[in-house]
Amino acid sequence: MENEFLKNRLNITRRHFFGKAAAGIGGLALGSLLIPKIWKGDGTDMSASPLGLAQYAPKAKRIIYLCQNGAPSQYETFDYKPLLNKMMGQDLPESIRGGQRLTGMTASQTKFPLMGSYYNFRQHGQSGAYISDLLPNIAKIADDICIVRTMNTDAINHDPALTFLQTGAQVGNRPSMGAWLSYGLGSENKNLPAFCVLLSKGRGNGQGVYSKLWTNGFLDSTHQGVVFSSSEDPILYLNDADGVDKQDRRRMLDHLAELNQLGFDESGDPEIQAKVQQYEMAYRMQTAVPELTDLSKEPDHIIKMYGPDCLVPGTYAANALLARKLSESGVRFVQLYHQGWDSHGNLPNEMAMQAQDVDRASAALITDLKQRGLLDETLVIWGGEFGRTNYCQGNFTPDNYGRDHHPRAYSIFMAGGGTKPGTVYGETDEFGYNVAKDPVNIHDFHATVLHLMGINHEQLTYKHLGRRYRLTDVSGKVIPGLLA
């Protein structure tokens, strides 16, 4: 039978061949001048890294993203709206809603009864920021965080909104934030990946997370997020099989690399080289990961700070502590997903449980980084994919209510990494429904995060299928008011 693949390769035109060869040789020459090096194998061989270049001096070196999957209500966390309590049960004025499209869960409602917060708010820190009593530990670090009350997004449902937040597009197959930073800056530690993912589940109504949120998309697969498991083996298939020692594994990888090189010489497929790099990374991680994931060796005062749950693998507290250790060890981007914030009903009870899961450990992480002198160079982000409506979903009951999805305005906070501490950015209207001052779109948010990492968001691009893509797509601007 005729080999169609080989036939196609032999039919390559002479002009096409020389054009490709010239581009490849030119790229190698430029790379040898501009691109730093990374480790390969036992550390003696070197190969080209990702871009590895920042356009200017970064304020942050690393990011820990505490993604509150499911969308926490801003009205029970950071956006105090006493008018909603005064007008409890009254219908939201149509002039405020402005004909905004609704989800299928509230589209059939004829009334939109306003719902104030079940929880009290108090002012904290020198900024006097209003923070809910649900988050007493985060309230204590009000002077260390920058609250953004005017985040807004283009999507109204979880899947596209979370995908948009993480990749800059509502569709799949786009590189995530962590993948872009891995591609643009590389890793600070030869024994650990640049992008790590940690998962936890709360006690509220959960929304799923999926691999497209930490995908490399069209970038090399070396930039994909590495998921840590809460099982006995934090990284699956990392350990050697019984009867295989380190010397055997090293010899096997060396021979495998030789075979893969033959395959690369035949096909020129860059993914073959990416796989070799992944094998080598896994080999080095065999030594680094067990020590990193052993939280029992943390001193007592650290365990007390994060709470006893930090010794229970897979909890939010354990992942927050592990995130600090990974970041401290040079991991460029650590992404946590905590599921359970989708409060369409029974919000007072569900949010109380969710807040109890995350409040102490979130504040502890920031305090821990600060006391180690790492907060200035580590950007911490806390927030979800959109906000919640100021009206009740379903029947109006003051003590047991829910809120639907709201993309127009919601709250997050950032800390460290060059952000302005002890500040509140942006204002919503008195109903908390629309942005009144200083909006921050998802593309603006991404542009600002990249700026803090020393990257011009318009210059971090990758050509794919004839088009140059970037995290911020074709828009986005840096928000100076968030910068220290």
GROMACS .gro file of C-alpha atoms in nm:
model
  484
    1MET     CA    1   0.000   0.000   0.000
    2GLU     CA    2   0.132   0.346  -0.095
    3ASN     CA    3   0.233   0.566   0.199
    4GLU     CA    4   0.036   0.887   0.140
    5PHE     CA    5   0.224   1.074   0.412
    6LEU     CA    6   0.564   0.989   0.258
    7LYS     CA    7   0.432   1.072  -0.089
    8ASN     CA    8   0.323   1.415   0.030
    9ARG     CA    9   0.666   1.478   0.184
   10LEU     CA   10   0.845   1.381  -0.137
   11ASN     CA   11   0.620   1.609  -0.341
   12ILE     CA   12   0.726   1.920  -0.150
   13THR     CA   13   0.828   2.193  -0.391
   14ARG     CA   14   1.186   2.319  -0.415
   15ARG     CA   15   1.077   2.680  -0.351
   16HIS     CA   16   0.874   2.572  -0.047
   17PHE     CA   17   1.169   2.375   0.089
   18PHE     CA   18   1.420   2.660   0.063
   19GLY     CA   19   1.168   2.910   0.199
   20LYS     CA   20   1.106   2.697   0.506
   21ALA     CA   21   1.475   2.621   0.554
   22ALA     CA   22   1.570   2.990   0.536
   23ALA     CA   23   1.308   3.082   0.794
   24GLY     CA   24   1.421   2.803   1.023
   25ILE     CA   25   1.790   2.893   1.001
   26GLY     CA   26   1.711   3.262   1.054
   27GLY     CA   27   1.498   3.180   1.355
   28LEU     CA   28   1.774   2.969   1.507
   29ALA     CA   29   2.028   3.245   1.455
   30LEU     CA   30   1.802   3.505   1.614
   31GLY     CA   31   1.714   3.270   1.898
   32SER     CA   32   2.081   3.209   1.975
   33LEU     CA   33   2.121   3.584   2.030
   34LEU     CA   34   1.799   3.666   2.210
   35ILE     CA   35   1.661   3.360   2.385
   36PRO     CA   36   1.788   3.239   2.721
   37LYS     CA   37   1.852   2.872   2.786
   38ILE     CA   38   1.687   2.608   2.999
   39TRP     CA   39   1.803   2.279   3.139
   40LYS     CA   40   1.764   1.947   2.968
   41GLY     CA   41   1.837   1.595   3.081
   42ASP     CA   42   2.088   1.585   3.366
   43GLY     CA   43   2.150   1.960   3.339
   44THR     CA   44   2.453   1.943   3.112
   45ASP     CA   45   2.269   1.977   2.781
   46MET     CA   46   2.091   2.300   2.692
   47SER     CA   47   1.796   2.376   2.466
   48ALA     CA   48   1.605   2.688   2.371
   49SER     CA   49   1.350   2.813   2.623
   50PRO     CA   50   1.026   2.999   2.550
   51LEU     CA   51   1.056   3.370   2.482
   52GLY     CA   52   1.197   3.429   2.829
   53LEU     CA   53   1.190   3.805   2.784
   54ALA     CA   54   0.998   4.082   2.957
   55GLN     CA   55   0.961   4.412   2.774
   56TYR     CA   56   1.044   4.610   3.090
   57ALA     CA   57   1.125   4.556   3.457
   58PRO     CA   58   0.844   4.348   3.610
   59LYS     CA   59   0.678   4.435   3.939
   60ALA     CA   60   0.575   4.072   3.986
   61LYS     CA   61   0.767   3.753   3.913
   62ARG     CA   62   0.494   3.502   3.988
   63ILE     CA   63   0.115   3.473   4.011
   64ILE     CA   64  -0.113   3.277   4.244
   65TYR     CA   65  -0.468   3.287   4.110
   66LEU     CA   66  -0.735   3.188   4.364
   67CYS     CA   67  -1.026   3.132   4.124
   68GLN     CA   68  -1.359   3.115   4.309
   69ASN     CA   69  -1.541   2.900   4.056
   70GLY     CA   70  -1.916   2.958   4.039
   71ALA     CA   71  -1.917   3.335   4.102
   72PRO     CA   72  -1.934   3.465   4.460
   73SER     CA   73  -2.197   3.731   4.520
   74GLN     CA   74  -2.046   4.078   4.544
   75TYR     CA   75  -2.338   4.186   4.762
   76GLU     CA   76  -2.229   3.944   5.035
   77THR     CA   77  -1.856   4.008   5.002
   78PHE     CA   78  -1.713   4.343   4.885
   79ASP     CA   79  -1.985   4.572   4.739
   80TYR     CA   80  -2.191   4.720   5.022
   81LYS     CA   81  -2.530   4.846   4.902
   82PRO     CA   82  -2.752   4.958   5.193
   83LEU     CA   83  -3.021   5.073   4.948
   84LEU     CA   84  -3.095   4.710   4.866
   85ASN     CA   85  -3.176   4.640   5.229
   86LYS     CA   86  -3.398   4.950   5.247
   87MET     CA   87  -3.586   4.849   4.931
   88MET     CA   88  -3.599   4.479   5.017
   89GLY     CA   89  -3.869   4.306   4.815
   90GLN     CA   90  -3.943   4.599   4.584
   91ASP     CA   91  -3.912   4.544   4.211
   92LEU     CA   92  -3.588   4.642   4.037
   93PRO     CA   93  -3.662   4.953   3.828
   94GLU     CA   94  -3.661   4.879   3.457
   95SER     CA   95  -3.450   5.191   3.404
   96ILE     CA   96  -3.170   5.025   3.602
   97ARG     CA   97  -3.196   4.684   3.435
   98GLY     CA   98  -3.202   4.848   3.095
   99GLY     CA   99  -3.331   4.542   2.912
  100GLN     CA  100  -3.028   4.330   2.993
  101ARG     CA  101  -3.063   3.976   2.867
  102LEU     CA  102  -3.139   3.717   3.134
  103THR     CA  103  -3.044   3.355   3.182
  104GLY     CA  104  -3.301   3.083   3.130
  105MET     CA  105  -3.335   3.057   3.507
  106THR     CA  106  -3.494   3.402   3.552
  107ALA     CA  107  -3.619   3.488   3.202
  108SER     CA  108  -3.973   3.376   3.295
  109GLN     CA  109  -3.989   3.594   3.607
  110THR     CA  110  -4.235   3.883   3.590
  111LYS     CA  111  -4.096   4.046   3.904
  112PHE     CA  112  -3.737   4.108   4.011
  113PRO     CA  113  -3.757   4.171   4.387
  114LEU     CA  114  -3.449   4.351   4.524
  115MET     CA  115  -3.255   4.155   4.781
  116GLY     CA  116  -3.022   4.312   5.036
  117SER     CA  117  -2.738   4.124   5.200
  118TYR     CA  118  -2.816   3.874   5.473
  119TYR     CA  119  -2.480   3.967   5.627
  120ASN     CA  120  -2.355   4.289   5.781
  121PHE     CA  121  -2.072   4.499   5.640
  122ARG     CA  122  -1.810   4.694   5.832
  123GLN     CA  123  -1.532   4.930   5.729
  124HIS     CA  124  -1.175   4.805   5.759
  125GLY     CA  125  -0.822   4.934   5.716
  126GLN     CA  126  -0.703   5.286   5.652
  127SER     CA  127  -0.901   5.287   5.328
  128GLY     CA  128  -1.224   5.222   5.515
  129ALA     CA  129  -1.314   4.949   5.268
  130TYR     CA  130  -1.648   4.783   5.335
  131ILE     CA  131  -1.606   4.407   5.370
  132SER     CA  132  -1.874   4.156   5.472
  133ASP     CA  133  -1.871   3.985   5.810
  134LEU     CA  134  -1.857   3.661   5.608
  135LEU     CA  135  -1.485   3.730   5.550
  136PRO     CA  136  -1.339   3.836   5.887
  137ASN     CA  137  -0.984   3.721   5.811
  138ILE     CA  138  -0.968   3.889   5.472
  139ALA     CA  139  -1.105   4.201   5.643
  140LYS     CA  140  -0.800   4.199   5.872
  141ILE     CA  141  -0.568   4.237   5.571
  142ALA     CA  142  -0.773   4.515   5.407
  143ASP     CA  143  -0.462   4.734   5.392
  144ASP     CA  144  -0.278   4.468   5.191
  145ILE     CA  145  -0.536   4.418   4.917
  146CYS     CA  146  -0.678   4.615   4.625
  147ILE     CA  147  -1.052   4.557   4.585
  148VAL     CA  148  -1.188   4.598   4.232
  149ARG     CA  149  -1.565   4.652   4.235
  150THR     CA  150  -1.621   4.714   3.864
  151MET     CA  151  -1.511   4.397   3.690
  152ASN     CA  152  -1.737   4.321   3.396
  153THR     CA  153  -1.748   4.046   3.138
  154ASP     CA  154  -1.914   3.963   2.806
  155ALA     CA  155  -2.056   3.623   2.905
  156ILE     CA  156  -2.361   3.543   3.119
  157ASN     CA  157  -2.319   3.166   3.167
  158HIS     CA  158  -2.049   2.977   3.353
  159ASP     CA  159  -1.871   2.786   3.078
  160PRO     CA  160  -1.809   3.077   2.839
  161ALA     CA  161  -1.747   3.322   3.126
  162LEU     CA  162  -1.489   3.103   3.299
  163THR     CA  163  -1.325   3.020   2.966
  164PHE     CA  164  -1.315   3.392   2.882
  165LEU     CA  165  -1.163   3.476   3.220
  166GLN     CA  166  -0.892   3.214   3.187
  167THR     CA  167  -0.812   3.231   2.814
  168GLY     CA  168  -0.936   3.569   2.686
  169ALA     CA  169  -1.194   3.406   2.459
  170GLN     CA  170  -1.531   3.239   2.515
  171VAL     CA  171  -1.446   2.946   2.287
  172GLY     CA  172  -1.201   2.667   2.353
  173ASN     CA  173  -0.854   2.589   2.212
  174ARG     CA  174  -0.700   2.916   2.326
  175PRO     CA  175  -0.399   2.916   2.560
  176SER     CA  176  -0.480   2.995   2.921
  177MET     CA  177  -0.315   3.275   3.119
  178GLY     CA  178  -0.069   3.032   3.275
  179ALA     CA  179   0.025   2.889   2.936
  180TRP     CA  180   0.085   3.238   2.793
  181LEU     CA  181   0.312   3.326   3.085
  182SER     CA  182   0.496   2.995   3.054
  183TYR     CA  183   0.549   3.068   2.685
  184GLY     CA  184   0.648   3.428   2.743
  185LEU     CA  185   0.865   3.399   3.053
  186GLY     CA  186   0.948   3.033   3.107
  187SER     CA  187   1.013   2.880   3.449
  188GLU     CA  188   1.240   2.993   3.731
  189ASN     CA  189   1.304   2.636   3.845
  190LYS     CA  190   1.442   2.366   3.618
  191ASN     CA  191   1.284   2.093   3.834
  192LEU     CA  192   0.928   2.224   3.826
  193PRO     CA  193   0.685   2.324   3.551
  194ALA     CA  194   0.609   2.692   3.497
  195PHE     CA  195   0.232   2.635   3.533
  196CYS     CA  196   0.066   2.426   3.805
  197VAL     CA  197  -0.306   2.366   3.873
  198LEU     CA  198  -0.470   2.280   4.208
  199LEU     CA  199  -0.837   2.178   4.247
  200SER     CA  200  -1.071   2.182   4.546
  201LYS     CA  201  -1.445   2.156   4.610
  202GLY     CA  202  -1.645   2.353   4.863
  203ARG     CA  203  -1.976   2.274   5.026
  204GLY     CA  204  -2.193   2.495   4.807
  205ASN     CA  205  -2.351   2.435   4.469
  206GLY     CA  206  -2.064   2.342   4.240
  207GLN     CA  207  -1.979   2.417   3.879
  208GLY     CA  208  -1.736   2.190   3.697
  209VAL     CA  209  -1.386   2.277   3.584
  210TYR     CA  210  -1.228   2.124   3.278
  211SER     CA  211  -0.890   2.091   3.114
  212LYS     CA  212  -0.954   2.362   2.852
  213LEU     CA  213  -0.914   2.612   3.137
  214TRP     CA  214  -0.546   2.523   3.176
  215THR     CA  215  -0.476   2.416   2.820
  216ASN     CA  216  -0.177   2.519   2.613
  217GLY     CA  217  -0.413   2.563   2.314
  218PHE     CA  218  -0.204   2.612   2.002
  219LEU     CA  219   0.119   2.665   2.200
  220ASP     CA  220   0.363   2.378   2.254
  221SER     CA  221   0.231   2.122   2.501
  222THR     CA  222   0.516   2.202   2.741
  223HIS     CA  223   0.313   2.510   2.841
  224GLN     CA  224   0.006   2.317   2.952
  225GLY     CA  225  -0.085   2.336   3.321
  226VAL     CA  226   0.026   2.038   3.531
  227VAL     CA  227  -0.258   1.926   3.760
  228PHE     CA  228  -0.171   1.821   4.113
  229SER     CA  229  -0.389   1.548   4.260
  230SER     CA  230  -0.507   1.519   4.621
  231SER     CA  231  -0.439   1.145   4.609
  232GLU     CA  232  -0.139   0.963   4.748
  233ASP     CA  233   0.048   1.046   4.426
  234PRO     CA  234   0.026   1.425   4.371
  235ILE     CA  235   0.136   1.383   4.009
  236LEU     CA  236  -0.005   1.069   3.849
  237TYR     CA  237   0.240   0.827   3.687
  238LEU     CA  238   0.538   1.024   3.815
  239ASN     CA  239   0.683   0.748   4.030
  240ASP     CA  240   0.896   0.467   3.891
  241ALA     CA  241   0.749   0.121   3.870
  242ASP     CA  242   0.866  -0.150   4.108
  243GLY     CA  243   1.209  -0.279   4.013
  244VAL     CA  244   1.305   0.038   3.822
  245ASP     CA  245   1.571   0.259   3.982
  246LYS     CA  246   1.693   0.607   3.887
  247GLN     CA  247   1.979   0.475   3.673
  248ASP     CA  248   1.740   0.252   3.477
  249ARG     CA  249   1.502   0.542   3.428
  250ARG     CA  250   1.786   0.769   3.309
  251ARG     CA  251   1.906   0.513   3.054
  252MET     CA  252   1.552   0.456   2.931
  253LEU     CA  253   1.494   0.829   2.881
  254ASP     CA  254   1.825   0.869   2.700
  255HIS     CA  255   1.738   0.590   2.456
  256LEU     CA  256   1.385   0.727   2.416
  257ALA     CA  257   1.528   1.070   2.335
  258GLU     CA  258   1.747   0.916   2.065
  259LEU     CA  259   1.446   0.743   1.909
  260ASN     CA  260   1.241   1.062   1.928
  261GLN     CA  261   1.524   1.254   1.763
  262LEU     CA  262   1.509   1.010   1.473
  263GLY     CA  263   1.137   1.071   1.452
  264PHE     CA  264   1.187   1.445   1.459
  265ASP     CA  265   1.451   1.424   1.186
  266GLU     CA  266   1.201   1.236   0.972
  267SER     CA  267   0.887   1.446   1.030
  268GLY     CA  268   1.001   1.779   1.176
  269ASP     CA  269   0.707   1.770   1.417
  270PRO     CA  270   0.791   2.010   1.706
  271GLU     CA  271   0.560   1.820   1.939
  272ILE     CA  272   0.814   1.536   1.942
  273GLN     CA  273   1.070   1.766   2.102
  274ALA     CA  274   0.802   1.898   2.338
  275LYS     CA  275   0.735   1.540   2.454
  276VAL     CA  276   1.105   1.484   2.519
  277GLN     CA  277   1.112   1.797   2.735
  278GLN     CA  278   0.807   1.673   2.925
  279TYR     CA  279   0.975   1.338   2.993
  280GLU     CA  280   1.281   1.519   3.124
  281MET     CA  281   1.071   1.747   3.341
  282ALA     CA  282   0.889   1.447   3.489
  283TYR     CA  283   1.226   1.288   3.568
  284ARG     CA  284   1.341   1.597   3.757
  285MET     CA  285   1.006   1.633   3.932
  286GLN     CA  286   1.048   1.289   4.085
  287THR     CA  287   1.289   1.448   4.331
  288ALA     CA  288   1.130   1.792   4.375
  289VAL     CA  289   0.758   1.710   4.406
  290PRO     CA  290   0.752   1.474   4.708
  291GLU     CA  291   0.933   1.727   4.923
  292LEU     CA  292   0.712   2.015   4.806
  293THR     CA  293   0.384   1.834   4.866
  294ASP     CA  294   0.477   1.717   5.216
  295LEU     CA  295   0.300   1.983   5.422
  296SER     CA  296   0.349   1.802   5.752
  297LYS     CA  297   0.696   1.955   5.787
  298GLU     CA  298   0.558   2.309   5.801
  299PRO     CA  299   0.612   2.475   6.141
  300ASP     CA  300   0.324   2.486   6.390
  301HIS     CA  301   0.266   2.860   6.355
  302ILE     CA  302   0.212   2.819   5.979
  303ILE     CA  303  -0.034   2.532   6.030
  304LYS     CA  304  -0.219   2.744   6.284
  305MET     CA  305  -0.229   3.037   6.041
  306TYR     CA  306  -0.384   2.837   5.754
  307GLY     CA  307  -0.598   2.623   5.983
  308PRO     CA  308  -0.609   2.247   6.048
  309ASP     CA  309  -0.762   2.176   5.706
  310CYS     CA  310  -0.427   2.261   5.547
  311LEU     CA  311  -0.309   1.913   5.648
  312VAL     CA  312  -0.601   1.751   5.463
  313PRO     CA  313  -0.498   1.695   5.097
  314GLY     CA  314  -0.734   1.844   4.840
  315THR     CA  315  -0.884   2.111   5.065
  316TYR     CA  316  -0.866   2.478   4.977
  317ALA     CA  317  -0.642   2.542   5.277
  318ALA     CA  318  -0.399   2.266   5.176
  319ASN     CA  319  -0.388   2.399   4.820
  320ALA     CA  320  -0.331   2.756   4.939
  321LEU     CA  321  -0.032   2.643   5.145
  322LEU     CA  322   0.096   2.428   4.858
  323ALA     CA  323   0.057   2.729   4.626
  324ARG     CA  324   0.287   2.927   4.851
  325LYS     CA  325   0.546   2.650   4.845
  326LEU     CA  326   0.525   2.614   4.466
  327SER     CA  327   0.550   2.989   4.412
  328GLU     CA  328   0.836   3.016   4.660
  329SER     CA  329   1.013   2.744   4.463
  330GLY     CA  330   0.989   2.940   4.139
  331VAL     CA  331   0.668   2.818   3.973
  332ARG     CA  332   0.562   3.104   3.749
  333PHE     CA  333   0.182   3.059   3.764
  334VAL     CA  334  -0.015   2.862   4.025
  335GLN     CA  335  -0.385   2.832   3.951
  336LEU     CA  336  -0.634   2.723   4.218
  337TYR     CA  337  -0.995   2.642   4.134
  338HIS     CA  338  -1.237   2.624   4.427
  339GLN     CA  339  -1.581   2.504   4.325
  340GLY     CA  340  -1.909   2.573   4.504
  341TRP     CA  341  -2.004   2.942   4.464
  342ASP     CA  342  -2.304   2.897   4.232
  343SER     CA  343  -2.568   3.031   4.474
  344HIS     CA  344  -2.898   3.019   4.286
  345GLY     CA  345  -3.077   2.920   4.606
  346ASN     CA  346  -3.010   2.887   4.978
  347LEU     CA  347  -2.742   3.155   4.940
  348PRO     CA  348  -2.709   3.253   5.310
  349ASN     CA  349  -2.620   2.898   5.412
  350GLU     CA  350  -2.412   2.802   5.107
  351MET     CA  351  -2.205   3.120   5.108
  352ALA     CA  352  -2.139   3.085   5.480
  353MET     CA  353  -1.990   2.740   5.419
  354GLN     CA  354  -1.789   2.857   5.119
  355ALA     CA  355  -1.654   3.157   5.307
  356GLN     CA  356  -1.553   2.935   5.596
  357ASP     CA  357  -1.359   2.719   5.351
  358VAL     CA  358  -1.161   3.003   5.194
  359ASP     CA  359  -1.149   3.308   5.421
  360ARG     CA  360  -0.882   3.196   5.666
  361ALA     CA  361  -0.653   3.032   5.413
  362SER     CA  362  -0.678   3.319   5.161
  363ALA     CA  363  -0.576   3.573   5.426
  364ALA     CA  364  -0.307   3.337   5.557
  365LEU     CA  365  -0.152   3.300   5.211
  366ILE     CA  366  -0.114   3.676   5.171
  367THR     CA  367   0.016   3.717   5.527
  368ASP     CA  368   0.256   3.426   5.479
  369LEU     CA  369   0.397   3.570   5.156
  370LYS     CA  370   0.430   3.911   5.319
  371GLN     CA  371   0.622   3.788   5.622
  372ARG     CA  372   0.859   3.595   5.394
  373GLY     CA  373   0.928   3.905   5.186
  374LEU     CA  374   0.761   3.748   4.882
  375LEU     CA  375   0.439   3.946   4.849
  376ASP     CA  376   0.601   4.234   4.659
  377GLU     CA  377   0.706   3.995   4.383
  378THR     CA  378   0.400   3.766   4.393
  379LEU     CA  379   0.066   3.875   4.248
  380VAL     CA  380  -0.231   3.713   4.425
  381ILE     CA  381  -0.572   3.729   4.254
  382TRP     CA  382  -0.903   3.629   4.423
  383GLY     CA  383  -1.237   3.621   4.241
  384GLY     CA  384  -1.484   3.446   4.014
  385GLU     CA  385  -1.602   3.459   3.654
  386PHE     CA  386  -1.890   3.706   3.700
  387GLY     CA  387  -2.115   3.843   3.973
  388ARG     CA  388  -2.465   3.794   4.108
  389THR     CA  389  -2.792   3.979   4.052
  390ASN     CA  390  -2.919   4.231   4.305
  391TYR     CA  391  -3.263   4.072   4.281
  392CYS     CA  392  -3.388   3.741   4.406
  393GLN     CA  393  -3.407   3.441   4.177
  394GLY     CA  394  -3.739   3.264   4.220
  395ASN     CA  395  -3.967   3.328   4.516
  396PHE     CA  396  -3.882   3.615   4.750
  397THR     CA  397  -3.784   3.495   5.097
  398PRO     CA  398  -3.557   3.722   5.303
  399ASP     CA  399  -3.387   3.438   5.491
  400ASN     CA  400  -3.346   3.185   5.210
  401TYR     CA  401  -3.285   3.335   4.869
  402GLY     CA  402  -3.068   3.294   4.561
  403ARG     CA  403  -2.912   3.523   4.302
  404ASP     CA  404  -2.874   3.467   3.928
  405HIS     CA  405  -2.569   3.541   3.708
  406HIS     CA  406  -2.471   3.904   3.661
  407PRO     CA  407  -2.192   4.000   3.415
  408ARG     CA  408  -2.226   4.380   3.425
  409ALA     CA  409  -2.042   4.449   3.751
  410TYR     CA  410  -1.875   4.233   4.014
  411SER     CA  411  -1.591   4.234   4.266
  412ILE     CA  412  -1.250   4.071   4.295
  413PHE     CA  413  -0.938   4.160   4.488
  414MET     CA  414  -0.566   4.157   4.410
  415ALA     CA  415  -0.267   4.171   4.642
  416GLY     CA  416   0.107   4.218   4.605
  417GLY     CA  417   0.297   4.208   4.279
  418GLY     CA  418   0.289   4.583   4.221
  419THR     CA  419  -0.082   4.641   4.285
  420LYS     CA  420  -0.190   4.934   4.501
  421PRO     CA  421  -0.258   4.802   4.854
  422GLY     CA  422  -0.533   4.931   5.081
  423THR     CA  423  -0.745   5.068   4.797
  424VAL     CA  424  -1.087   5.022   4.643
  425TYR     CA  425  -1.107   5.075   4.267
  426GLY     CA  426  -1.425   5.159   4.080
  427GLU     CA  427  -1.782   5.230   4.182
  428THR     CA  428  -2.115   5.072   4.095
  429ASP     CA  429  -2.448   5.253   4.103
  430GLU     CA  430  -2.654   5.262   4.424
  431PHE     CA  431  -2.827   4.939   4.320
  432GLY     CA  432  -2.492   4.771   4.249
  433TYR     CA  433  -2.625   4.676   3.906
  434ASN     CA  434  -2.421   4.890   3.666
  435VAL     CA  435  -2.072   5.037   3.666
  436ALA     CA  436  -2.084   5.403   3.766
  437LYS     CA  437  -1.711   5.478   3.752
  438ASP     CA  438  -1.389   5.312   3.631
  439PRO     CA  439  -1.494   4.987   3.456
  440VAL     CA  440  -1.250   4.697   3.424
  441ASN     CA  441  -1.324   4.455   3.141
  442ILE     CA  442  -1.165   4.108   3.127
  443HIS     CA  443  -0.926   4.222   2.852
  444ASP     CA  444  -0.824   4.522   3.068
  445PHE     CA  445  -0.768   4.286   3.358
  446HIS     CA  446  -0.545   4.060   3.147
  447ALA     CA  447  -0.352   4.357   3.007
  448THR     CA  448  -0.288   4.483   3.361
  449VAL     CA  449  -0.177   4.144   3.489
  450LEU     CA  450   0.070   4.104   3.200
  451HIS     CA  451   0.194   4.459   3.261
  452LEU     CA  452   0.269   4.371   3.623
  453MET     CA  453   0.470   4.074   3.494
  454GLY     CA  454   0.675   4.308   3.271
  455ILE     CA  455   0.495   4.220   2.947
  456ASN     CA  456   0.331   4.449   2.694
  457HIS     CA  457   0.009   4.259   2.621
  458GLU     CA  458   0.013   4.369   2.256
  459GLN     CA  459   0.356   4.216   2.200
  460LEU     CA  460   0.301   3.873   2.357
  461THR     CA  461   0.169   3.704   2.043
  462TYR     CA  462   0.175   3.369   1.866
  463LYS     CA  463   0.104   3.311   1.499
  464HIS     CA  464  -0.147   3.034   1.440
  465LEU     CA  465  -0.335   2.952   1.118
  466GLY     CA  466  -0.217   3.274   0.960
  467ARG     CA  467  -0.324   3.505   1.243
  468ARG     CA  468  -0.131   3.648   1.537
  469TYR     CA  469  -0.314   3.570   1.860
  470ARG     CA  470  -0.271   3.720   2.205
  471LEU     CA  471  -0.433   3.680   2.547
  472THR     CA  472  -0.612   4.015   2.514
  473ASP     CA  473  -0.738   3.939   2.162
  474VAL     CA  474  -0.774   4.278   1.987
  475SER     CA  475  -0.847   4.507   2.281
  476GLY     CA  476  -0.757   4.569   2.645
  477LYS     CA  477  -0.577   4.850   2.823
  478VAL     CA  478  -0.365   4.867   3.137
  479ILE     CA  479  -0.551   5.019   3.434
  480PRO     CA  480  -0.310   5.266   3.603
  481GLY     CA  481  -0.536   5.299   3.910
  482LEU     CA  482  -0.457   4.940   4.009
  483LEU     CA  483  -0.081   4.993   4.006
  484ALA     CA  484   0.128   5.095   4.306
   0.00000   0.00000   0.00000
